[in-house]
C-alpha cells in the first residue's frame, strides 16, 4: 500500500512501515530510543516489532498499565520520571507501541518532556489505526473528563502494521470498526455501504487505508479544528459523555470507546432527523447497522440525567453552548448545531424502542 | 516606551500595556477570563490591575501558592481542575499575574488545557520581566529537575508594568538583575558597563526595555534553540544544578534563581578563561561585579560532587555530553563547549578564593 502524506509526516503501512522506520533510525542518530508499551503490547507486539529492526540501537522499554482508567497525569509522571532516570535527553526518541490510550498519552509525554522530543506512533488496535494515526491530538483525562489535558503535536511518522490486529479480541476489533463507520456517515455513503458488507475484521486492510485517507483529507483542510474538522466529532458529543459515565459508574460495566460512540451515532442520527431532515430510511439503516454490531444498553432515567450533565464539560463547548455535528444525509455533515433541551430524552427513547 | 514585537506577539510597557489589553479584551469576546495569582500578587498587584480594566467581563481568580517548590505537576492539576469546575472552555483566556514560577506554570497549564487556550503573561518580578517575557518557554519542575516538563508556546501578549516592582523585596530585585547582567555578558559590553552603574533597582525602566530587546533579538534569530539561542544559557548550566541542589538540601538555605546563576556566571567565566581565553581583567571584573551584588556561598567537597552529578540531568545535554556556553570576551559568546572533568573543581576553587 502507498504511504499517506499528512501535513508534516507520513503514515506507512505494513512492510513499507518497517522499511521507513529503519531508514529514519539510521538517518537520525538518536541518543536513545524509548519504546513505550503496555502489558499486552509488551507480550504480543514488541517481539515481532524488535525482529524487524535493523541495526544496533540503544533501546529502553518503558511499560505502563493498559486501560482508559490509567490515561491520566499520574501515569504521565511515571513515564516522565522513567525517561529522566534512563537518561532521556532532547535528542531521544519515544516510540509509542499500543492502542489509542497509549499513543495519546505517549505523544503527550514526549511533546512535553524537556519541552518536546521526537516520537513515532505505532497504533496496534483497529481504533487507533483509523482514528489516532492522523491529526496530532495527544492528551490524557482529568478525572472523568476525557482528553481534558493535552496538546496538538505531530509525530515523526505513523506506522500501521495490520498483522497486530490478530493479537486483539473480537470485541476490540468491533469497537474500532465504529470509527470507520463514522467516516462513512460523515463523508462517503459508498464507503458506508462497503463497510456494512464486512464479515471478518482481519481482512479489511484496504478499508483501513481508506479510513486513514478520509480522516487525513478532513484534517488537512482544517488542522486546528475551526470548522470542517469538527465533523469528526459526529457521535462523540453524546458518545463521550456516555463513555465517561460508564467508566466512573460502579453499577454499569465499562463500554469500549466504539461501543459508546456507536450509541452516540444512533442518538445523534435521531437528532439529525429532527433538526436537519435526515430521512427515516437512513435513520433506520444507521440504527439497525449499529445494533447488529453492538449490544444494546439500557439507560435508566437517572443515567440519562447524569450523562446530560456531563455533556457541559465536553471540550467542544464554548460560551456554555453545546455544539453538535449532525448529518442531513449519510455523507453530508453540518456543524455547530444547538440542540433544544427537550430532544435529548426523545433521542434516548428512540434508541430504546424496538 | 514603544512596544516590542516578537515572532507572534507584542510586549507592551506600562500605560500602553493596559491600553493594549483593553483593546484585546474588547475585540476577542472571551467566554471567561481567568486570572492566575499567588498570595503575593493577589494582595499587592491584582487590585491595581483590576482598576485598569475597562468594560464588564466574566473574571474568575485562581490562586496558587508562591515558590519554586510549588512549580510542579500537582499544582498544575489543581489549576486544571479549577478551570474545569469554573466552566473554562476553549474560548477562555488565562491571564498569568506573577513571577516566573507563575507565568511558566500558568503558560503550561493554558497551553495544555483542552489542547491549548489563549493566555497573557504579566510578569511582576524583575526576573520574569527580563527573562520570561520573550521566548515562549513554559513548564514545571519534575522533582529536583527544573523545567523538565513543558512546551514552547507563545502568549497572546506580554504586559510589563514596572510599578509592580515596588511590591518586591530588595533581594528579589537583585536576583532579577542577574539576568540583565547576563544579557550584557553574552551580547553587549556597553550594556554590561551601564548596568554596573545602577544604584537603585526601581529606576531602571530603560535598562529593562533594553534587556527585553536583547533577548528578543536572540530568540527571533533562533526560536527553537538550535544554535544562537543557546547563548541565553550562559551561567545556567552550573547555575541550575546549584539552584536544584540548594532547593533540595536540608542544610543549606534556598538560593534565588539570580543568586544561583550569578555563581554559575563566575564559574563559567573561569571556564571561559581556561578554554576560550577570556582575559584576566574581564574575568576579575565579572567576579567582583557579582560578588558586590550577591553574598558569597561556601561549597563543601560533598556539595560540589552532588552538584556535578545533577549536571547530567540538564536539559541542554544530548548524547551524554554537557554542552556549555562560554564567552571569549564580554559580549562574545560561543556555544557547545565540552568541559574537561578536571576543570570543574578548579572553577569552584577560583570562586572560593579571596
XYZ file of C-alpha atoms in Angstrom:
708
model
C 0.000 0.000 0.000
C 1.141 3.542 -0.742
C 2.114 5.710 2.181
C -0.227 8.584 3.029
C 1.298 12.036 3.455
C -0.197 14.247 6.166
C 0.628 17.873 6.917
C 4.084 17.102 8.283
C 4.667 13.341 8.283
C 3.770 10.089 6.538
C 1.605 7.143 7.545
C 3.302 3.975 6.320
C 1.721 0.524 6.057
C 2.992 -2.978 6.821
C 6.406 -3.899 5.340
C 6.852 -0.385 3.989
C 6.380 0.839 7.560
C 9.364 -1.133 8.848
C 11.457 -0.041 5.868
C 10.658 3.619 6.550
C 11.421 3.207 10.248
C 14.792 1.591 9.581
C 15.770 4.409 7.232
C 14.620 7.029 9.752
C 16.556 5.476 12.643
C 19.735 5.166 10.642
C 19.474 8.805 9.465
C 18.635 10.428 12.763
C 21.270 9.174 15.209
C 19.021 9.366 18.270
C 20.897 9.351 21.576
C 18.479 6.765 22.932
C 15.246 5.109 21.796
C 12.465 4.534 24.321
C 9.669 2.114 23.461
C 6.501 2.717 25.441
C 4.351 -0.422 25.764
C 1.577 -1.754 27.967
C 1.492 -5.307 29.341
C -0.384 -6.501 26.235
C 1.777 -4.955 23.539
C 4.876 -5.857 25.554
C 3.930 -9.522 25.257
C 2.181 -9.691 21.884
C 3.633 -6.933 19.668
C 7.095 -5.986 20.914
C 8.870 -9.264 19.952
C 7.781 -9.143 16.310
C 8.488 -5.399 16.198
C 12.020 -5.836 17.534
C 12.626 -8.601 14.983
C 12.149 -6.055 12.199
C 14.681 -3.503 13.449
C 17.931 -3.500 11.502
C 20.954 -2.020 13.220
C 22.186 -1.728 16.738
C 20.448 0.938 18.794
C 20.265 1.916 22.414
C 16.711 0.768 23.322
C 14.923 1.119 26.655
C 11.467 -0.359 27.250
C 9.003 1.538 29.479
C 5.791 -0.300 30.401
C 2.554 1.305 31.584
C -0.707 -0.362 32.597
C -3.305 -0.634 29.841
C -6.776 0.848 30.167
C -8.535 4.207 29.891
C -8.510 4.460 33.716
C -4.716 4.815 33.521
C -4.790 7.572 30.904
C -4.054 10.256 33.450
C -1.390 12.647 34.725
C -0.128 10.140 37.322
C 0.812 7.720 34.567
C 2.498 10.579 32.680
C 4.533 11.422 35.783
C 5.703 7.802 35.960
C 6.847 7.909 32.330
C 8.492 11.350 32.686
C 10.399 10.019 35.696
C 11.438 6.876 33.828
C 12.678 8.971 30.891
C 14.710 11.108 33.323
C 16.170 8.165 35.205
C 17.101 6.376 31.992
C 18.966 9.486 30.783
C 16.468 10.574 28.163
C 17.637 13.834 26.577
C 16.492 16.253 23.906
C 17.794 14.016 21.130
C 15.966 10.926 22.362
C 13.054 9.281 20.546
C 9.887 7.794 22.024
C 8.152 5.018 20.051
C 4.586 4.503 21.225
C 3.554 0.891 20.600
C -0.049 0.392 21.609
C -3.672 1.449 21.315
C -5.148 4.940 21.465
C -4.710 5.310 25.222
C -1.012 4.600 24.879
C -0.376 6.691 21.741
C -2.369 9.663 23.130
C -0.530 9.508 26.451
C 2.883 8.716 24.980
C 2.509 11.540 22.445
C 1.690 13.967 25.260
C 4.602 12.759 27.404
C 7.057 13.137 24.500
C 5.627 16.535 23.483
C 6.172 17.898 26.996
C 9.398 16.142 28.066
C 12.137 18.784 28.020
C 9.666 20.925 26.040
C 9.237 18.303 23.341
C 11.195 15.398 21.879
C 10.563 13.287 18.753
C 8.014 10.476 18.840
C 6.687 7.820 16.474
C 3.268 6.200 16.846
C 2.610 2.550 16.055
C -1.093 2.042 16.713
C -1.825 -1.621 17.467
C -5.620 -1.541 17.704
C -8.089 -1.011 14.887
C -9.462 2.033 16.702
C -6.093 3.738 16.973
C -5.092 2.833 13.404
C -8.098 4.580 11.868
C -8.560 7.319 14.461
C -5.324 8.297 16.213
C -2.957 7.924 13.261
C -3.773 11.335 11.800
C -4.471 14.665 13.464
C -1.774 15.174 16.059
C -4.067 15.090 19.065
C -2.293 13.999 22.220
C -3.516 14.021 25.786
C -4.859 12.436 28.912
C -8.017 12.514 31.011
C -8.601 14.669 34.097
C -10.817 12.619 36.400
C -13.907 11.734 34.354
C -13.168 14.410 31.728
C -11.732 12.780 28.617
C -8.700 14.360 26.912
C -9.040 17.470 29.082
C -5.235 17.908 29.170
C -3.150 17.691 26.020
C -1.504 19.416 23.082
C -1.683 19.258 19.307
C 1.693 17.980 18.112
C 2.753 15.789 15.189
C 4.750 12.550 15.374
C 7.756 11.951 13.135
C 5.815 9.176 11.406
C 2.988 6.711 11.992
C 3.386 3.021 11.212
C 0.336 0.837 10.631
C 1.126 -2.870 10.814
C -2.176 -4.656 10.320
C -0.848 -8.028 11.496
C -1.008 -6.603 15.040
C -4.801 -6.817 14.729
C -4.533 -10.615 15.148
C -3.476 -10.033 18.752
C -6.803 -8.359 19.593
C -10.045 -9.770 20.919
C -13.071 -9.624 18.643
C -14.745 -7.051 20.922
C -11.787 -4.681 20.487
C -11.863 -5.008 16.698
C -15.591 -4.368 16.687
C -15.093 -1.238 18.778
C -12.566 0.166 16.329
C -14.860 -0.546 13.430
C -17.284 2.088 14.814
C -14.858 4.897 13.880
C -14.676 3.551 10.317
C -18.474 3.564 10.131
C -18.354 7.170 11.347
C -16.045 8.088 8.455
C -18.677 6.697 6.093
C -21.511 8.576 7.786
C -19.770 11.951 7.668
C -18.057 11.768 4.289
C -18.899 8.931 1.929
C -22.043 6.875 1.512
C -20.360 4.324 -0.792
C -17.761 3.681 1.896
C -20.561 3.226 4.470
C -22.205 0.643 2.205
C -18.903 -1.212 1.714
C -18.343 -1.379 5.475
C -21.766 -2.933 6.009
C -20.602 -5.939 3.927
C -17.636 -6.735 6.177
C -17.816 -10.128 7.879
C -14.236 -10.603 9.112
C -12.381 -7.706 10.707
C -8.981 -9.268 9.962
C -9.315 -8.841 6.198
C -10.004 -5.141 5.844
C -6.586 -3.660 5.054
C -7.970 -1.661 2.111
C -10.841 -0.293 4.163
C -8.423 0.739 6.931
C -6.369 2.531 4.314
C -9.483 4.359 3.030
C -10.397 5.420 6.550
C -6.986 6.988 7.107
C -7.322 8.763 3.739
C -10.748 10.163 4.675
C -9.588 11.395 8.052
C -6.412 12.869 6.572
C -8.359 14.821 3.935
C -10.526 16.361 6.624
C -7.614 17.230 8.917
C -5.509 18.707 6.098
C -8.297 21.143 5.264
C -8.669 22.289 8.877
C -5.784 21.290 11.116
C -6.820 23.425 14.119
C -10.484 22.375 14.192
C -12.027 25.742 13.381
C -14.787 24.342 11.151
C -14.619 21.237 8.894
C -12.613 19.075 11.279
C -15.421 19.287 13.787
C -17.325 16.738 11.657
C -15.033 14.056 13.104
C -16.888 14.580 16.376
C -20.053 13.063 14.956
C -21.423 10.653 17.574
C -18.791 11.793 20.059
C -20.590 14.609 21.838
C -23.113 12.257 23.443
C -20.793 9.255 22.984
C -18.023 10.769 25.137
C -20.474 11.657 27.894
C -21.815 8.077 27.845
C -18.283 6.641 27.871
C -17.237 8.881 30.793
C -20.371 7.976 32.746
C -19.897 4.212 32.317
C -16.211 4.485 33.195
C -16.989 6.135 36.551
C -20.150 4.149 37.320
C -19.961 1.386 39.912
C -23.050 -0.446 38.657
C -22.548 -0.441 34.874
C -19.898 -2.406 33.045
C -17.390 -0.250 31.167
C -18.122 0.432 27.495
C -15.363 0.408 24.907
C -14.946 3.682 23.003
C -16.540 2.348 19.817
C -19.459 0.906 21.727
C -20.119 4.277 23.377
C -19.842 6.340 20.202
C -21.943 3.724 18.375
C -24.758 4.657 20.755
C -23.833 8.326 20.269
C -24.176 7.938 16.495
C -27.682 6.471 16.809
C -28.761 9.236 19.212
C -27.253 11.934 17.010
C -28.834 10.383 13.912
C -32.198 10.816 15.658
C -31.337 14.462 16.376
C -30.290 14.758 12.711
C -33.723 13.608 11.618
C -35.439 16.110 13.906
C -33.232 19.096 13.092
C -31.712 18.502 9.624
C -34.278 16.237 7.986
C -32.241 13.013 7.827
C -34.591 10.548 6.138
C -36.426 7.844 8.078
C -34.815 5.197 5.845
C -31.261 6.341 6.574
C -32.034 6.775 10.278
C -33.343 3.193 10.418
C -30.325 1.953 8.424
C -27.937 3.621 10.921
C -29.774 2.242 13.956
C -30.004 -1.320 12.652
C -26.388 -1.371 11.461
C -25.024 -0.349 14.873
C -27.410 -2.605 16.790
C -26.352 -5.584 14.639
C -22.752 -4.945 15.740
C -23.047 -3.682 19.331
C -25.163 -4.998 22.183
C -27.990 -2.687 23.190
C -27.502 -0.881 26.516
C -30.347 0.162 28.815
C -30.357 3.629 30.339
C -32.374 4.498 33.449
C -33.850 7.972 33.876
C -31.053 8.738 36.355
C -28.393 7.525 33.927
C -29.692 9.919 31.294
C -29.788 12.876 33.699
C -26.176 12.332 34.742
C -24.968 11.811 31.177
C -26.589 15.086 30.106
C -24.904 16.926 32.975
C -21.526 15.546 31.850
C -22.180 16.983 28.390
C -21.440 20.503 29.579
C -17.809 19.553 30.169
C -17.281 18.462 26.599
C -14.299 20.327 25.213
C -16.089 21.270 22.027
C -18.326 23.616 24.040
C -17.800 27.323 24.146
C -19.727 30.106 25.785
C -21.817 27.460 27.530
C -23.426 26.174 24.314
C -23.111 22.545 23.275
C -22.338 22.362 19.584
C -23.283 19.163 17.758
C -22.250 17.740 14.415
C -25.306 16.280 12.700
C -25.936 14.864 9.228
C -28.653 15.836 6.770
C -27.984 12.582 4.876
C -25.337 9.851 5.045
C -22.112 11.568 3.910
C -23.491 15.117 4.432
C -22.464 16.636 7.762
C -23.264 20.016 9.261
C -21.539 21.601 12.281
C -22.322 23.869 15.235
C -25.911 22.737 15.721
C -27.544 23.664 19.038
C -29.990 21.075 20.403
C -33.251 22.111 22.102
C -33.169 20.517 25.561
C -36.396 18.543 25.179
C -34.992 16.489 22.251
C -32.374 14.622 24.292
C -34.860 12.384 26.070
C -36.662 11.623 22.822
C -33.339 10.528 21.328
C -32.734 8.084 24.189
C -36.346 6.863 23.832
C -35.784 6.245 20.105
C -32.610 4.292 20.904
C -34.534 2.163 23.447
C -37.563 1.370 21.306
C -37.793 -1.984 19.493
C 8.040 53.223 25.689
C 7.493 51.614 22.317
C 6.089 48.101 22.292
C 8.466 45.317 21.219
C 7.252 42.929 18.549
C 8.297 39.270 18.926
C 7.689 36.438 16.466
C 3.955 36.317 17.114
C 3.008 38.837 19.771
C 3.943 42.178 21.340
C 5.479 43.116 24.669
C 3.803 46.304 25.886
C 5.019 48.594 28.647
C 3.252 50.476 31.454
C 0.192 52.544 30.436
C 0.462 51.305 26.861
C 0.193 47.771 28.262
C -3.201 48.428 29.836
C -4.406 50.169 26.681
C -3.405 47.163 24.563
C -5.058 44.765 26.986
C -8.324 46.695 26.991
C -8.406 46.719 23.186
C -7.623 42.985 23.077
C -10.330 42.040 25.567
C -12.970 44.099 23.820
C -12.047 42.563 20.424
C -11.830 38.928 21.469
C -15.105 38.214 23.293
C -13.631 35.559 25.586
C -16.215 33.309 27.210
C -14.465 33.722 30.554
C -11.258 35.306 31.839
C -9.238 33.508 34.495
C -6.597 35.428 36.433
C -3.947 33.203 37.959
C -2.292 34.780 41.003
C -0.269 33.702 44.020
C -0.896 35.007 47.539
C 1.526 37.915 46.945
C 0.242 39.140 43.606
C -3.323 38.579 44.807
C -2.727 41.083 47.586
C -0.261 43.510 46.017
C -0.846 43.540 42.241
C -4.377 42.356 41.496
C -6.212 45.412 42.927
C -4.293 47.954 40.823
C -4.546 45.641 37.783
C -8.334 45.348 38.115
C -8.598 49.113 38.458
C -7.200 49.468 34.933
C -9.665 47.142 33.205
C -12.346 48.947 31.219
C -15.522 47.039 30.489
C -17.515 44.342 32.186
C -16.029 40.864 31.863
C -16.589 37.496 33.433
C -13.495 37.178 35.684
C -12.532 34.267 37.921
C -9.494 34.415 40.212
C -7.441 31.232 40.762
C -4.756 31.405 43.460
C -1.742 29.109 43.769
C 0.975 29.096 46.407
C 4.111 31.038 45.522
C 7.562 29.441 45.412
C 9.680 27.242 43.155
C 8.776 24.227 45.332
C 5.194 24.553 44.055
C 6.170 24.708 40.384
C 5.151 21.112 39.790
C 2.544 18.904 38.169
C 0.433 18.728 41.343
C -0.084 22.483 41.237
C -0.956 22.190 37.523
C -3.558 19.548 38.348
C -5.119 21.915 40.888
C -5.354 24.680 38.280
C -6.666 22.341 35.541
C -9.368 21.177 37.955
C -10.252 24.750 38.904
C -10.542 25.701 35.218
C -12.827 22.707 34.636
C -15.013 23.383 37.675
C -15.346 27.058 36.793
C -16.529 26.118 33.279
C -13.371 27.089 31.427
C -13.775 26.273 27.732
C -11.775 26.568 24.529
C -12.633 30.240 24.187
C -11.479 31.158 27.688
C -8.409 33.261 28.467
C -5.864 32.792 31.252
C -4.015 35.900 32.496
C -0.906 34.966 34.461
C -0.151 37.699 37.005
C 3.045 36.864 38.853
C 6.715 35.999 38.736
C 8.469 33.423 36.568
C 7.198 30.423 38.529
C 3.640 31.561 37.969
C 3.991 32.597 34.317
C 5.904 29.396 33.421
C 3.327 27.212 35.171
C 0.301 29.216 34.040
C 1.556 29.205 30.443
C 1.946 25.415 30.573
C -1.498 24.933 32.122
C -3.146 27.124 29.463
C -1.146 25.504 26.622
C -2.369 22.043 27.668
C -5.920 22.758 28.880
C -8.281 21.345 26.217
C -5.181 21.160 23.986
C -4.409 24.844 24.360
C -6.272 28.057 25.164
C -5.160 31.716 24.959
C -3.015 33.202 27.702
C -1.452 36.581 28.525
C 1.578 36.973 30.783
C 2.019 39.887 33.158
C 5.389 39.325 34.818
C 5.517 41.094 38.192
C 9.151 40.439 39.183
C 12.248 41.908 37.613
C 13.476 38.393 36.777
C 10.335 37.448 34.882
C 10.121 40.831 33.113
C 13.564 40.490 31.555
C 13.671 36.699 31.218
C 10.234 35.119 30.821
C 8.613 37.841 28.712
C 10.124 36.593 25.439
C 10.744 33.084 24.157
C 7.582 31.119 24.770
C 9.087 28.676 27.232
C 6.502 27.238 29.603
C 6.859 24.427 32.091
C 7.243 22.985 35.546
C 9.816 21.021 37.525
C 9.872 17.238 37.967
C 11.225 16.616 41.459
C 14.592 18.381 41.569
C 14.807 18.667 37.764
C 13.989 22.207 36.717
C 11.640 22.795 33.771
C 11.785 19.099 32.868
C 8.135 19.166 31.704
C 6.852 21.894 29.413
C 6.131 23.136 25.916
C 7.179 26.035 23.729
C 4.065 28.136 23.150
C 3.507 31.866 22.701
C 1.168 34.069 24.770
C -1.261 36.471 23.108
C 0.731 39.360 24.569
C 3.056 40.236 27.429
C 2.463 43.286 29.614
C 5.311 44.806 31.595
C 4.128 47.191 34.298
C 7.242 48.366 36.093
C 5.316 49.851 39.032
C 4.781 46.242 40.215
C 8.488 46.196 41.078
C 7.720 48.393 44.085
C 5.924 45.437 45.670
C 9.116 43.347 45.730
C 11.789 42.927 48.355
C 15.273 44.195 47.556
C 16.605 40.605 47.422
C 14.100 39.700 44.690
C 15.042 42.737 42.593
C 18.715 41.910 42.974
C 18.064 38.352 41.820
C 16.346 39.528 38.652
C 19.181 41.920 37.928
C 21.464 38.894 37.374
C 19.651 38.019 34.129
C 20.160 41.566 32.883
C 23.886 41.274 33.646
C 23.865 38.042 31.673
C 22.406 39.843 28.656
C 25.364 42.213 28.826
C 27.908 39.402 29.144
C 26.594 37.481 26.143
C 25.703 40.320 23.782
C 26.799 43.833 24.607
C 29.729 45.137 26.642
C 28.367 48.717 26.707
C 25.141 47.422 28.261
C 27.207 45.497 30.870
C 29.051 48.688 31.765
C 25.790 50.648 32.077
C 24.342 48.011 34.404
C 27.365 48.243 36.693
C 26.420 51.903 37.380
C 22.936 51.071 38.690
C 22.348 52.021 42.339
C 18.551 51.805 42.619
C 16.682 48.926 41.016
C 13.420 50.888 40.934
C 14.672 53.387 38.345
C 15.801 51.155 35.521
C 12.841 51.142 33.124
C 15.077 51.879 30.124
C 17.516 49.111 31.037
C 14.641 46.648 31.428
C 13.463 47.649 27.983
C 16.962 47.069 26.546
C 17.134 43.642 28.144
C 13.863 42.581 26.526
C 15.157 43.897 23.186
C 18.400 41.888 23.512
C 16.618 38.679 24.430
C 14.046 39.174 21.667
C 16.758 39.663 19.025
C 18.382 36.392 20.052
C 15.117 34.432 20.144
C 13.898 35.809 16.806
C 17.045 34.516 15.118
C 16.683 31.039 16.591
C 13.253 30.339 18.054
C 13.778 26.594 18.574
C 17.189 26.817 20.253
C 19.220 25.048 17.605
C 22.265 27.315 17.890
C 22.326 31.054 18.770
C 19.581 30.927 21.396
C 21.726 28.591 23.456
C 23.797 31.634 24.473
C 20.962 32.581 26.838
C 22.028 29.588 28.921
C 25.273 31.292 29.915
C 25.733 30.739 33.652
C 22.701 28.454 33.747
C 24.326 25.062 33.187
C 26.135 25.125 36.517
C 23.689 27.697 37.934
C 20.673 25.393 37.506
C 22.485 22.497 39.126
C 23.416 24.713 42.083
C 19.857 26.045 42.351
C 18.388 22.486 42.254
C 20.847 21.277 44.872
C 20.113 24.116 47.300
C 16.357 23.711 46.793
C 16.505 20.039 47.847
C 19.151 20.417 50.529
C 18.076 20.324 54.179
C 21.182 22.102 55.466
C 21.578 24.990 53.003
C 19.245 27.938 52.693
C 17.482 28.199 49.344
C 19.116 30.417 46.714
C 17.057 32.665 44.480
C 17.439 31.990 40.754
C 19.592 35.050 40.121
C 21.812 34.256 43.081
C 22.434 30.745 41.743
C 23.115 31.802 38.159
C 25.299 34.625 39.469
C 27.559 31.924 40.906
C 27.180 29.990 37.641
C 28.343 33.021 35.666
C 31.512 33.363 37.779
C 32.276 29.630 37.443
C 31.626 29.678 33.717
C 33.727 32.832 33.312
C 36.598 30.866 34.861
C 35.978 28.039 32.371
C 35.860 30.696 29.639
C 39.310 31.901 30.614
C 40.696 28.339 30.579
C 39.076 27.251 27.312
C 38.360 30.384 25.265
C 40.987 32.806 26.531
C 38.712 35.265 28.354
C 41.126 37.892 29.702
C 42.156 38.015 33.352
C 40.863 41.588 33.561
C 37.389 40.698 32.332
C 37.298 37.563 34.497
C 38.145 39.662 37.566
C 35.564 42.280 36.543
C 32.852 39.596 36.301
C 33.755 38.040 39.653
C 33.928 41.329 41.547
C 30.699 42.640 39.991
C 28.700 39.580 41.044
C 30.309 39.355 44.478
C 29.469 43.026 45.125
C 25.811 42.184 44.474
C 25.369 38.651 45.849
C 26.616 37.154 49.112
C 29.337 34.563 48.668
C 28.285 30.954 49.270
C 30.615 28.241 50.589
C 30.615 24.828 48.953
C 31.926 21.715 50.698
C 33.608 18.941 48.712
C 30.409 16.900 49.026
C 28.282 19.789 47.802
C 30.409 20.054 44.677
C 30.252 16.309 43.988
C 26.456 16.296 44.212
C 26.072 19.431 42.100
C 28.231 17.919 39.362
C 26.111 14.736 39.385
C 22.973 16.865 38.933
C 24.570 18.438 35.850
C 23.932 15.340 33.787
C 20.180 15.911 34.035
C 20.403 19.356 32.497
C 18.075 19.503 29.543
C 20.656 21.082 27.304
C 22.562 17.792 27.306
C 22.430 15.329 24.481
C 24.221 12.087 23.851
C 25.535 12.273 27.426
C 27.715 15.323 26.741
C 27.254 18.504 28.728
C 27.349 21.465 26.381
C 28.348 24.824 27.844
C 28.000 28.360 26.599
C 31.206 30.257 27.336
C 32.498 33.726 26.386
C 35.800 34.615 24.759
C 35.258 38.231 25.853
C 32.362 40.184 27.375
C 29.716 40.278 24.637
C 31.285 37.397 22.626
C 29.658 34.042 23.339
C 30.438 30.614 21.914
C 28.230 27.513 22.227
C 28.519 23.729 22.556
C 31.773 23.705 24.530
C 32.663 20.435 26.285
C 34.434 20.833 29.633
C 37.317 18.524 30.674
C 36.223 16.994 34.001
C 39.228 18.227 35.985
C 38.330 21.903 35.367
C 35.136 21.894 37.432
C 36.892 21.770 40.801
C 39.314 24.496 39.754
C 36.342 26.691 38.874
C 34.831 26.221 42.335
C 38.258 26.899 43.861
C 38.533 30.147 41.876
C 35.088 31.192 43.103
C 36.126 30.477 46.711
C 39.495 32.244 46.681
C 39.758 35.780 48.130
